[in-house]
Amino acid sequence: MKQKLVVIGAGMASGRVLEQLTETAPDAFDITLFNAEPRGNYNRIMLSPVLSGEKTYVEIITHDDAWYAARGVKTVLGQAVTKIDRAAKTVTSAGVETPYDQLIIATGSAPFIIPVPGHKLSGVVTYRDLEDTNAMIAAAKPGAKAVVIGGGLLGLEAAAGMQLRGMEVVVIHLMGHLMERQLDPAAGYLLQKSLEQRGMKIHCKGATKAILGKDRVEAVLLEDGTVYDADIVCMAVGIRPEVRLANDAHLDVGRGITVNDAMQTSDPAIWAVGECVEHDKQLFGLVAPLYDQAKVLAQALLGQAAAFRPVQTATKLKVTGCDLFSAGDFADAPGREDIVFRDPARGVYKRLVIEGDKLIGAVMYGDTADGNWFFGLIKDGSDITTMRETLIFGPAYQGGATADPTAAVAALPPSAEICGCNGVCKGKIVEAVLAGANTLDLVRSTTKASASCGTCTGLVEQVMAVTLGDGFTANANPAMCKCTDHTHEDVRRLIKAGSLKSIPAVMQELGWKSVGGCASCRPALNYYLLADWPTEYQDDRQSRFVNERNHANIQKDGTYSVVPRMWGGVTTPAELRAIADAADKYDVPMVKVTGGQRIDLLGVKKADLPAMWADLNAAGMVSGHAYSKGLRTVKTCVGSEFCRFGTQDSTGLGIKLEKLLWGSWTPAKVKLGVSGCPRNCAEATCKDIGVICVDSGYEISVAGAAGMDVRETEFLIKARTEAEAMEIIAAFVQLYRENSRYLHRIYKWVAKVGLDWCRAQVEDPATRRALYDRFMLSQSVYQTDPWAELSQPDQLAQWAPMADLSLEAAE
Amino acid sequence: MTLWMDIGALTDIPQQGARVVKTAAGCVAVFRTADDQVFAIDDACPHKGGPLSEGIVHGSSVTCPLHAWVFSLETGMAQGADTGAVNSYPARVEAGRILLDASRLARRAAA
Ligand SMILES: Cc1cc2nc3c(=O)[nH]c(=O)nc-3n(C[C@H](O)[C@H](O)[C@H](O)COP(=O)(O)OP(=O)(O)OC[C@H]3O[C@@H](n4cnc5c(N)ncnc54)[C@H](O)[C@@H]3O)c2cc1C
Ligand code: HEM
Ligand code: SF4
Ligand code: FES
């Protein structure tokens, strides 16, 4: 007699099992197929082309009524199985019991729903089946707005599909880059760029707080306060195996239904296959391994020996025009070596990860033609020793071309500015070179490019190399660090010329040689980006040195010092009391008056920082940034208010200057001094910027230093009024912020660009005003008190140890 | 013996950042890399005791915040010209939770 086989779930996995069984042993089983969806097996992964309108549902059906009929498969569609009775060997659906000899559970998985307020509103869908797809299609009127929560594979396919139907689409993604499980940050950046180019809005690091709406969804609110209007919201934040039936039947269930190598559950008469299973602690979310499982299960049911062995899977995104590929393991680890290829001009990124003599991972963007070849090498564990050198160029490669370090420059448009001092663009230099200027000196004399401060020499030489080809060898300038061949100056200019607005963007477009930079280039890049794009770039705290990350100076024993601001060195009894109280309360071992006219509380434990800041905030004080590459102090003398020699209110001006400039990030620290007369009690002439008050106004001098180098300031310009002095100083600071290389103090930078050039910039009223305006724009973002932000209740946990095992460990 | 102890959620540590776990024998620094791998090493630099948990994390290395020695997070070995090492401890992530091998931590306390 035929055995009775019952199958729960008509999905991609069970479809393959049915094919295998009915083909190899058409008469072995009486098959009954249950499906909760009101339809039989279809190609779920092709829902994306259905959503985008490139295919219809009918085209993606894999098994139709005729197919089931021809093979004697009885179907019960649109009816979920609600119970398995293992003792009686029956399943229950719509109150009817169906007996089985062998049972297959193939229930797939259920989309994860974040339980934020509003998740049950009408218009909130997931992306799993045809109903979801149709709901999105129905919402797609031109101009309608869609918000997709989740920037993984499914979310992006949903977003691209709705966009192709004319909707305005925003993708909100919790992590720093898209598809972080399959892509590294570089490839994630390229993907984001290409989606943005076709008009999609991508919001990374966005956490959904609530879905807003009365009867149906109207908008999505993020934790950071952003609100996106929405006519439909698609949640695609992950899936979990559908194991409810198995749980109720007391089968062994981990994260999925536990199966052995033959796909058998803890009950020998019950089998499981597809996304609902857990095999050897592993879950499966792509079809390739599910098909292998299906084959094994079919063999096992027919009594043949078979064992499922998961193989590596590769990922592609089914969005036309976004060419990406990822396979294997591409995490950094010792003993692993990366081979990276970047072609900024074509937007190509390839990374291979090699361990020993084997390729173990590959990530590619932009050109994935060799993906399957690499995937083959990974799956087979092939020895790649002999092709190692040329591996990244793919199977067709023969010969010796290497990645071109001048590619970033070659890709610049002719209008890109190369020489900032003299405003010379790339096109002009190319023209001069083609007209015969084949040495740097000739280019300098004909175009003036790199004829002033010389910091763009490297770029000018690269333009020449690109124009002249092999006939030109550039003078080597020291590179920023071992991650790149570019100098600091080149990088700064290219960030502006290429509108590069994130660290992965810089690393990709400028051909970084390492995967994530190093402790030397990351802080520099973070500074350049926030200085150049104050409103668009988001400060990356993890790319800052410890003092700036923790907003306190780390001391040699790992404790910190806390220095509140005292505007212009002026304090009050109330402030002093608050400081004294804080010193008592937190057991501060030393209280010291600094050289910058304020008070340093030294030896504070990290865990005490936020509470201490909150106390000082409560007394009206803010961070003194005594730790930052930024505005430190404005030292003042008492001036005309009290001193018999004073010509102007130097204290008042100092306070105003500190209130204008505080919070700004600069390439290196900036200290000011304001003295009320040339006796110079505030020692203003050894500061980065010094002001000496005289009867007729304010003499502003710059580029002093009192450190390892000691220098007197040089006269820059004289201001008639206080307001004028303040505008000039802010403009000068902005000039420094925009042009200096990271970690160069003002005196080093002025020595490079020349005081005359600086003076010309701040003397010209229009240029000065524009610099001032850009400074104020940046201040509108960055002039905030980090202590107030970091001592908020939701920030407190990060300052304490994440766990205390000292008791356990002592036992 | 391996004894996995849950010390917190992966998201408690920022990417390319670290947090410390207190033990009887000093702090252990637990790092999270850009690609969400987790590593645990002693928090004290062998050079002059710098808190490695406060360093800049790049790839699977950290640069000490005090004098810029670079350590491999996996092996604890100093990289480049500097010589020295810190202990490293087995760490793993399961379902978004970070697990440390407490038996190894205990042995270190005893040593
Ligand atoms: C839009 C989309 C695009 C995708 N793209 C890709 C891709 O490009 N590449 C790739 O490899 N993978 C892709 N996937 C993943 C792939 O579709 C799944 O891995 C695969 O469908 C899982 O197969 P399954 O048989 O385990 O489950 P499913 O295909 O989900 O089938 C399970 C079926 O069981 C039914 N069911 C559940 N519970 C019961 C019950 N109690 N009673 C009766 N029936 C029940 C469900 O209704 C469902 O029809 C994509 C998925 C989606 C949603
Ligand atoms: C890690 C290294 C350093 C730390 C932690 C440090 C810390 C400090 C602190 C906290 C102050 C008090 C300033 C204030 O009130 O804001 C100070 C003042 C000062 N520092 Fe440093 N500093 C360091 C390196 C340097 C270097 C390299 C130089 C020289 C280039 C320098 C020169 C000065 C000077 C001249 C003052 C007095 C400022 C004034 O009178 O205006 N410091 N330092
Ligand atoms: S600098 Fe001049 S005004 Fe200021 S305190 Fe000294 S003497 Fe007086
Ligand atoms: S203490 Fe770490 S490098 Fe000096």
JSON list of C-alpha atoms in Angstrom, two decimals, chain A residues 85-249:
[
{"chain": "A", "resi": 85, "resn": "ASP", "atom": "CA", "xyz": [-1.07, 15.15, 16.58]},
{"chain": "A", "resi": 86, "resn": "ARG", "atom": "CA", "xyz": [2.03, 12.97, 16.72]},
{"chain": "A", "resi": 87, "resn": "ALA", "atom": "CA", "xyz": [0.39, 10.14, 18.63]},
{"chain": "A", "resi": 88, "resn": "ALA", "atom": "CA", "xyz": [-2.52, 9.81, 16.23]},
{"chain": "A", "resi": 89, "resn": "LYS", "atom": "CA", "xyz": [-0.34, 10.78, 13.24]},
{"chain": "A", "resi": 90, "resn": "THR", "atom": "CA", "xyz": [-2.78, 13.37, 11.94]},
{"chain": "A", "resi": 91, "resn": "VAL", "atom": "CA", "xyz": [-2.72, 17.04, 11.02]},
{"chain": "A", "resi": 92, "resn": "THR", "atom": "CA", "xyz": [-5.67, 19.35, 11.57]},
{"chain": "A", "resi": 93, "resn": "SER", "atom": "CA", "xyz": [-6.77, 22.06, 9.16]},
{"chain": "A", "resi": 94, "resn": "ALA", "atom": "CA", "xyz": [-10.09, 23.90, 9.31]},
{"chain": "A", "resi": 95, "resn": "GLY", "atom": "CA", "xyz": [-11.28, 21.35, 11.83]},
{"chain": "A", "resi": 96, "resn": "VAL", "atom": "CA", "xyz": [-10.63, 18.40, 9.52]},
{"chain": "A", "resi": 97, "resn": "GLU", "atom": "CA", "xyz": [-8.07, 15.77, 10.46]},
{"chain": "A", "resi": 98, "resn": "THR", "atom": "CA", "xyz": [-5.88, 14.24, 7.78]},
{"chain": "A", "resi": 99, "resn": "PRO", "atom": "CA", "xyz": [-3.80, 11.16, 8.62]},
{"chain": "A", "resi": 100, "resn": "TYR", "atom": "CA", "xyz": [-0.16, 10.78, 7.61]},
{"chain": "A", "resi": 101, "resn": "ASP", "atom": "CA", "xyz": [2.53, 8.14, 7.59]},
{"chain": "A", "resi": 102, "resn": "GLN", "atom": "CA", "xyz": [5.23, 10.67, 6.81]},
{"chain": "A", "resi": 103, "resn": "LEU", "atom": "CA", "xyz": [4.94, 14.41, 7.39]},
{"chain": "A", "resi": 104, "resn": "ILE", "atom": "CA", "xyz": [7.00, 17.26, 5.92]},
{"chain": "A", "resi": 105, "resn": "ILE", "atom": "CA", "xyz": [7.00, 20.67, 7.59]},
{"chain": "A", "resi": 106, "resn": "ALA", "atom": "CA", "xyz": [7.97, 23.34, 5.07]},
{"chain": "A", "resi": 107, "resn": "THR", "atom": "CA", "xyz": [6.46, 26.45, 6.61]},
{"chain": "A", "resi": 108, "resn": "GLY", "atom": "CA", "xyz": [9.24, 28.86, 5.64]},
{"chain": "A", "resi": 109, "resn": "SER", "atom": "CA", "xyz": [9.59, 31.94, 7.78]},
{"chain": "A", "resi": 110, "resn": "ALA", "atom": "CA", "xyz": [7.57, 34.88, 8.99]},
{"chain": "A", "resi": 111, "resn": "PRO", "atom": "CA", "xyz": [8.69, 38.48, 8.56]},
{"chain": "A", "resi": 112, "resn": "PHE", "atom": "CA", "xyz": [9.82, 40.22, 11.68]},
{"chain": "A", "resi": 113, "resn": "ILE", "atom": "CA", "xyz": [7.75, 43.21, 12.75]},
{"chain": "A", "resi": 114, "resn": "ILE", "atom": "CA", "xyz": [9.25, 45.88, 14.98]},
{"chain": "A", "resi": 115, "resn": "PRO", "atom": "CA", "xyz": [6.61, 46.55, 17.61]},
{"chain": "A", "resi": 116, "resn": "VAL", "atom": "CA", "xyz": [6.83, 50.34, 17.43]},
{"chain": "A", "resi": 117, "resn": "PRO", "atom": "CA", "xyz": [3.68, 52.37, 18.07]},
{"chain": "A", "resi": 118, "resn": "GLY", "atom": "CA", "xyz": [1.56, 52.34, 14.93]},
{"chain": "A", "resi": 119, "resn": "HIS", "atom": "CA", "xyz": [2.86, 49.04, 13.48]},
{"chain": "A", "resi": 120, "resn": "LYS", "atom": "CA", "xyz": [-0.69, 47.77, 13.16]},
{"chain": "A", "resi": 121, "resn": "LEU", "atom": "CA", "xyz": [-2.00, 50.71, 11.13]},
{"chain": "A", "resi": 122, "resn": "SER", "atom": "CA", "xyz": [-3.47, 49.96, 7.76]},
{"chain": "A", "resi": 123, "resn": "GLY", "atom": "CA", "xyz": [-0.86, 50.62, 5.10]},
{"chain": "A", "resi": 124, "resn": "VAL", "atom": "CA", "xyz": [1.97, 48.95, 7.02]},
{"chain": "A", "resi": 125, "resn": "VAL", "atom": "CA", "xyz": [3.03, 45.83, 5.13]},
{"chain": "A", "resi": 126, "resn": "THR", "atom": "CA", "xyz": [5.88, 43.33, 5.17]},
{"chain": "A", "resi": 127, "resn": "TYR", "atom": "CA", "xyz": [7.43, 41.76, 2.09]},
{"chain": "A", "resi": 128, "resn": "ARG", "atom": "CA", "xyz": [6.87, 38.06, 1.98]},
{"chain": "A", "resi": 129, "resn": "ASP", "atom": "CA", "xyz": [4.02, 37.01, -0.26]},
{"chain": "A", "resi": 130, "resn": "LEU", "atom": "CA", "xyz": [1.77, 38.03, -3.14]},
{"chain": "A", "resi": 131, "resn": "GLU", "atom": "CA", "xyz": [-0.66, 39.84, -0.78]},
{"chain": "A", "resi": 132, "resn": "ASP", "atom": "CA", "xyz": [2.17, 42.11, 0.42]},
{"chain": "A", "resi": 133, "resn": "THR", "atom": "CA", "xyz": [3.29, 42.67, -3.15]},
{"chain": "A", "resi": 134, "resn": "ASN", "atom": "CA", "xyz": [-0.22, 43.55, -4.31]},
{"chain": "A", "resi": 135, "resn": "ALA", "atom": "CA", "xyz": [-0.70, 45.96, -1.40]},
{"chain": "A", "resi": 136, "resn": "MET", "atom": "CA", "xyz": [2.42, 47.83, -2.48]},
{"chain": "A", "resi": 137, "resn": "ILE", "atom": "CA", "xyz": [1.34, 47.83, -6.12]},
{"chain": "A", "resi": 138, "resn": "ALA", "atom": "CA", "xyz": [-2.06, 49.20, -5.10]},
{"chain": "A", "resi": 139, "resn": "ALA", "atom": "CA", "xyz": [-0.45, 52.07, -3.19]},
{"chain": "A", "resi": 140, "resn": "ALA", "atom": "CA", "xyz": [1.73, 52.99, -6.15]},
{"chain": "A", "resi": 141, "resn": "LYS", "atom": "CA", "xyz": [0.14, 56.06, -7.62]},
{"chain": "A", "resi": 142, "resn": "PRO", "atom": "CA", "xyz": [2.68, 58.40, -9.21]},
{"chain": "A", "resi": 143, "resn": "GLY", "atom": "CA", "xyz": [3.91, 60.84, -6.58]},
{"chain": "A", "resi": 144, "resn": "ALA", "atom": "CA", "xyz": [2.73, 58.65, -3.72]},
{"chain": "A", "resi": 145, "resn": "LYS", "atom": "CA", "xyz": [5.25, 58.23, -0.93]},
{"chain": "A", "resi": 146, "resn": "ALA", "atom": "CA", "xyz": [6.68, 54.99, 0.36]},
{"chain": "A", "resi": 147, "resn": "VAL", "atom": "CA", "xyz": [8.93, 54.41, 3.34]},
{"chain": "A", "resi": 148, "resn": "VAL", "atom": "CA", "xyz": [10.84, 51.15, 3.51]},
{"chain": "A", "resi": 149, "resn": "ILE", "atom": "CA", "xyz": [12.23, 50.20, 6.91]},
{"chain": "A", "resi": 150, "resn": "GLY", "atom": "CA", "xyz": [15.28, 48.00, 6.44]},
{"chain": "A", "resi": 151, "resn": "GLY", "atom": "CA", "xyz": [18.08, 48.39, 3.92]},
{"chain": "A", "resi": 152, "resn": "GLY", "atom": "CA", "xyz": [18.84, 44.72, 3.42]},
{"chain": "A", "resi": 153, "resn": "LEU", "atom": "CA", "xyz": [18.23, 42.59, 0.37]},
{"chain": "A", "resi": 154, "resn": "LEU", "atom": "CA", "xyz": [14.43, 42.51, 0.68]},
{"chain": "A", "resi": 155, "resn": "GLY", "atom": "CA", "xyz": [14.01, 46.14, 1.69]},
{"chain": "A", "resi": 156, "resn": "LEU", "atom": "CA", "xyz": [16.03, 47.40, -1.25]},
{"chain": "A", "resi": 157, "resn": "GLU", "atom": "CA", "xyz": [14.18, 45.20, -3.71]},
{"chain": "A", "resi": 158, "resn": "ALA", "atom": "CA", "xyz": [10.88, 46.50, -2.33]},
{"chain": "A", "resi": 159, "resn": "ALA", "atom": "CA", "xyz": [12.18, 50.07, -2.54]},
{"chain": "A", "resi": 160, "resn": "ALA", "atom": "CA", "xyz": [13.45, 49.69, -6.10]},
{"chain": "A", "resi": 161, "resn": "GLY", "atom": "CA", "xyz": [10.20, 48.04, -7.18]},
{"chain": "A", "resi": 162, "resn": "MET", "atom": "CA", "xyz": [8.01, 50.79, -5.78]},
{"chain": "A", "resi": 163, "resn": "GLN", "atom": "CA", "xyz": [10.26, 53.42, -7.26]},
{"chain": "A", "resi": 164, "resn": "LEU", "atom": "CA", "xyz": [9.95, 51.87, -10.70]},
{"chain": "A", "resi": 165, "resn": "ARG", "atom": "CA", "xyz": [6.20, 52.25, -10.23]},
{"chain": "A", "resi": 166, "resn": "GLY", "atom": "CA", "xyz": [6.65, 55.99, -9.81]},
{"chain": "A", "resi": 167, "resn": "MET", "atom": "CA", "xyz": [6.64, 56.34, -6.06]},
{"chain": "A", "resi": 168, "resn": "GLU", "atom": "CA", "xyz": [8.91, 58.56, -4.00]},
{"chain": "A", "resi": 169, "resn": "VAL", "atom": "CA", "xyz": [10.85, 56.14, -1.83]},
{"chain": "A", "resi": 170, "resn": "VAL", "atom": "CA", "xyz": [12.80, 56.59, 1.40]},
{"chain": "A", "resi": 171, "resn": "VAL", "atom": "CA", "xyz": [14.79, 53.70, 2.87]},
{"chain": "A", "resi": 172, "resn": "ILE", "atom": "CA", "xyz": [15.50, 53.81, 6.59]},
{"chain": "A", "resi": 173, "resn": "HIS", "atom": "CA", "xyz": [18.34, 51.60, 7.67]},
{"chain": "A", "resi": 174, "resn": "LEU", "atom": "CA", "xyz": [19.52, 51.08, 11.21]},
{"chain": "A", "resi": 175, "resn": "MET", "atom": "CA", "xyz": [23.15, 50.33, 10.40]},
{"chain": "A", "resi": 176, "resn": "GLY", "atom": "CA", "xyz": [25.91, 52.52, 9.01]},
{"chain": "A", "resi": 177, "resn": "HIS", "atom": "CA", "xyz": [25.74, 51.10, 5.50]},
{"chain": "A", "resi": 178, "resn": "LEU", "atom": "CA", "xyz": [23.29, 49.18, 3.36]},
{"chain": "A", "resi": 179, "resn": "MET", "atom": "CA", "xyz": [23.21, 45.37, 3.32]},
{"chain": "A", "resi": 180, "resn": "GLU", "atom": "CA", "xyz": [25.80, 45.21, 6.06]},
{"chain": "A", "resi": 181, "resn": "ARG", "atom": "CA", "xyz": [25.47, 41.44, 6.29]},
{"chain": "A", "resi": 182, "resn": "GLN", "atom": "CA", "xyz": [26.56, 40.95, 2.70]},
{"chain": "A", "resi": 183, "resn": "LEU", "atom": "CA", "xyz": [28.63, 44.04, 1.94]},
{"chain": "A", "resi": 184, "resn": "ASP", "atom": "CA", "xyz": [31.53, 45.84, 3.53]},
{"chain": "A", "resi": 185, "resn": "PRO", "atom": "CA", "xyz": [31.32, 49.63, 3.98]},
{"chain": "A", "resi": 186, "resn": "ALA", "atom": "CA", "xyz": [33.00, 50.39, 0.66]},
{"chain": "A", "resi": 187, "resn": "ALA", "atom": "CA", "xyz": [30.58, 48.34, -1.40]},
{"chain": "A", "resi": 188, "resn": "GLY", "atom": "CA", "xyz": [27.69, 49.60, 0.74]},
{"chain": "A", "resi": 189, "resn": "TYR", "atom": "CA", "xyz": [28.69, 53.15, -0.11]},
{"chain": "A", "resi": 190, "resn": "LEU", "atom": "CA", "xyz": [28.72, 52.46, -3.85]},
{"chain": "A", "resi": 191, "resn": "LEU", "atom": "CA", "xyz": [25.32, 50.83, -3.65]},
{"chain": "A", "resi": 192, "resn": "GLN", "atom": "CA", "xyz": [23.90, 53.77, -1.72]},
{"chain": "A", "resi": 193, "resn": "LYS", "atom": "CA", "xyz": [25.38, 56.20, -4.23]},
{"chain": "A", "resi": 194, "resn": "SER", "atom": "CA", "xyz": [23.85, 54.39, -7.15]},
{"chain": "A", "resi": 195, "resn": "LEU", "atom": "CA", "xyz": [20.42, 54.19, -5.50]},
{"chain": "A", "resi": 196, "resn": "GLU", "atom": "CA", "xyz": [20.59, 57.86, -4.58]},
{"chain": "A", "resi": 197, "resn": "GLN", "atom": "CA", "xyz": [21.51, 58.76, -8.13]},
{"chain": "A", "resi": 198, "resn": "ARG", "atom": "CA", "xyz": [18.22, 57.32, -9.30]},
{"chain": "A", "resi": 199, "resn": "GLY", "atom": "CA", "xyz": [16.37, 59.47, -6.77]},
{"chain": "A", "resi": 200, "resn": "MET", "atom": "CA", "xyz": [15.93, 57.19, -3.82]},
{"chain": "A", "resi": 201, "resn": "LYS", "atom": "CA", "xyz": [16.49, 58.72, -0.39]},
{"chain": "A", "resi": 202, "resn": "ILE", "atom": "CA", "xyz": [18.63, 56.56, 1.90]},
{"chain": "A", "resi": 203, "resn": "HIS", "atom": "CA", "xyz": [18.72, 57.30, 5.63]},
{"chain": "A", "resi": 204, "resn": "CYS", "atom": "CA", "xyz": [21.37, 55.18, 7.35]},
{"chain": "A", "resi": 205, "resn": "LYS", "atom": "CA", "xyz": [21.81, 55.00, 11.14]},
{"chain": "A", "resi": 206, "resn": "GLY", "atom": "CA", "xyz": [18.06, 55.67, 11.34]},
{"chain": "A", "resi": 207, "resn": "ALA", "atom": "CA", "xyz": [16.07, 54.04, 14.14]},
{"chain": "A", "resi": 208, "resn": "THR", "atom": "CA", "xyz": [12.30, 54.00, 13.75]},
{"chain": "A", "resi": 209, "resn": "LYS", "atom": "CA", "xyz": [10.49, 55.42, 16.77]},
{"chain": "A", "resi": 210, "resn": "ALA", "atom": "CA", "xyz": [6.89, 55.31, 15.66]},
{"chain": "A", "resi": 211, "resn": "ILE", "atom": "CA", "xyz": [4.61, 55.00, 12.68]},
{"chain": "A", "resi": 212, "resn": "LEU", "atom": "CA", "xyz": [2.19, 57.91, 12.70]},
{"chain": "A", "resi": 213, "resn": "GLY", "atom": "CA", "xyz": [-1.35, 58.08, 11.38]},
{"chain": "A", "resi": 214, "resn": "LYS", "atom": "CA", "xyz": [-5.00, 58.17, 12.43]},
{"chain": "A", "resi": 215, "resn": "ASP", "atom": "CA", "xyz": [-6.77, 55.42, 10.51]},
{"chain": "A", "resi": 216, "resn": "ARG", "atom": "CA", "xyz": [-3.97, 54.51, 8.18]},
{"chain": "A", "resi": 217, "resn": "VAL", "atom": "CA", "xyz": [-0.31, 55.33, 7.98]},
{"chain": "A", "resi": 218, "resn": "GLU", "atom": "CA", "xyz": [0.62, 58.94, 7.33]},
{"chain": "A", "resi": 219, "resn": "ALA", "atom": "CA", "xyz": [4.28, 59.23, 8.30]},
{"chain": "A", "resi": 220, "resn": "VAL", "atom": "CA", "xyz": [7.25, 57.57, 9.98]},
{"chain": "A", "resi": 221, "resn": "LEU", "atom": "CA", "xyz": [9.03, 59.21, 12.93]},
{"chain": "A", "resi": 222, "resn": "LEU", "atom": "CA", "xyz": [12.69, 58.40, 13.67]},
{"chain": "A", "resi": 223, "resn": "GLU", "atom": "CA", "xyz": [14.51, 58.57, 16.99]},
{"chain": "A", "resi": 224, "resn": "ASP", "atom": "CA", "xyz": [16.52, 61.53, 15.72]},
{"chain": "A", "resi": 225, "resn": "GLY", "atom": "CA", "xyz": [13.29, 63.46, 15.13]},
{"chain": "A", "resi": 226, "resn": "THR", "atom": "CA", "xyz": [13.18, 63.12, 11.34]},
{"chain": "A", "resi": 227, "resn": "VAL", "atom": "CA", "xyz": [9.68, 62.63, 9.93]},
{"chain": "A", "resi": 228, "resn": "TYR", "atom": "CA", "xyz": [9.02, 61.09, 6.50]},
{"chain": "A", "resi": 229, "resn": "ASP", "atom": "CA", "xyz": [5.55, 61.27, 5.01]},
{"chain": "A", "resi": 230, "resn": "ALA", "atom": "CA", "xyz": [4.28, 57.90, 3.88]},
{"chain": "A", "resi": 231, "resn": "ASP", "atom": "CA", "xyz": [1.30, 56.51, 2.01]},
{"chain": "A", "resi": 232, "resn": "ILE", "atom": "CA", "xyz": [2.65, 53.02, 2.57]},
{"chain": "A", "resi": 233, "resn": "VAL", "atom": "CA", "xyz": [5.29, 51.59, 4.90]},
{"chain": "A", "resi": 234, "resn": "CYS", "atom": "CA", "xyz": [7.08, 48.36, 4.12]},
{"chain": "A", "resi": 235, "resn": "MET", "atom": "CA", "xyz": [8.88, 46.70, 7.02]},
{"chain": "A", "resi": 236, "resn": "ALA", "atom": "CA", "xyz": [11.67, 44.47, 5.82]},
{"chain": "A", "resi": 237, "resn": "VAL", "atom": "CA", "xyz": [13.82, 44.13, 8.90]},
{"chain": "A", "resi": 238, "resn": "GLY", "atom": "CA", "xyz": [14.37, 40.40, 8.93]},
{"chain": "A", "resi": 239, "resn": "ILE", "atom": "CA", "xyz": [12.66, 37.06, 9.18]},
{"chain": "A", "resi": 240, "resn": "ARG", "atom": "CA", "xyz": [12.36, 34.33, 11.75]},
{"chain": "A", "resi": 241, "resn": "PRO", "atom": "CA", "xyz": [11.64, 30.66, 11.05]},
{"chain": "A", "resi": 242, "resn": "GLU", "atom": "CA", "xyz": [7.95, 29.72, 11.23]},
{"chain": "A", "resi": 243, "resn": "VAL", "atom": "CA", "xyz": [8.16, 27.08, 13.98]},
{"chain": "A", "resi": 244, "resn": "ARG", "atom": "CA", "xyz": [4.85, 27.45, 15.82]},
{"chain": "A", "resi": 245, "resn": "LEU", "atom": "CA", "xyz": [3.40, 24.11, 14.69]},
{"chain": "A", "resi": 246, "resn": "ALA", "atom": "CA", "xyz": [6.60, 22.29, 15.59]},
{"chain": "A", "resi": 247, "resn": "ASN", "atom": "CA", "xyz": [6.72, 23.95, 19.00]},
{"chain": "A", "resi": 248, "resn": "ASP", "atom": "CA", "xyz": [3.14, 22.99, 19.76]},
{"chain": "A", "resi": 249, "resn": "ALA", "atom": "CA", "xyz": [3.92, 19.42, 18.77]}
]
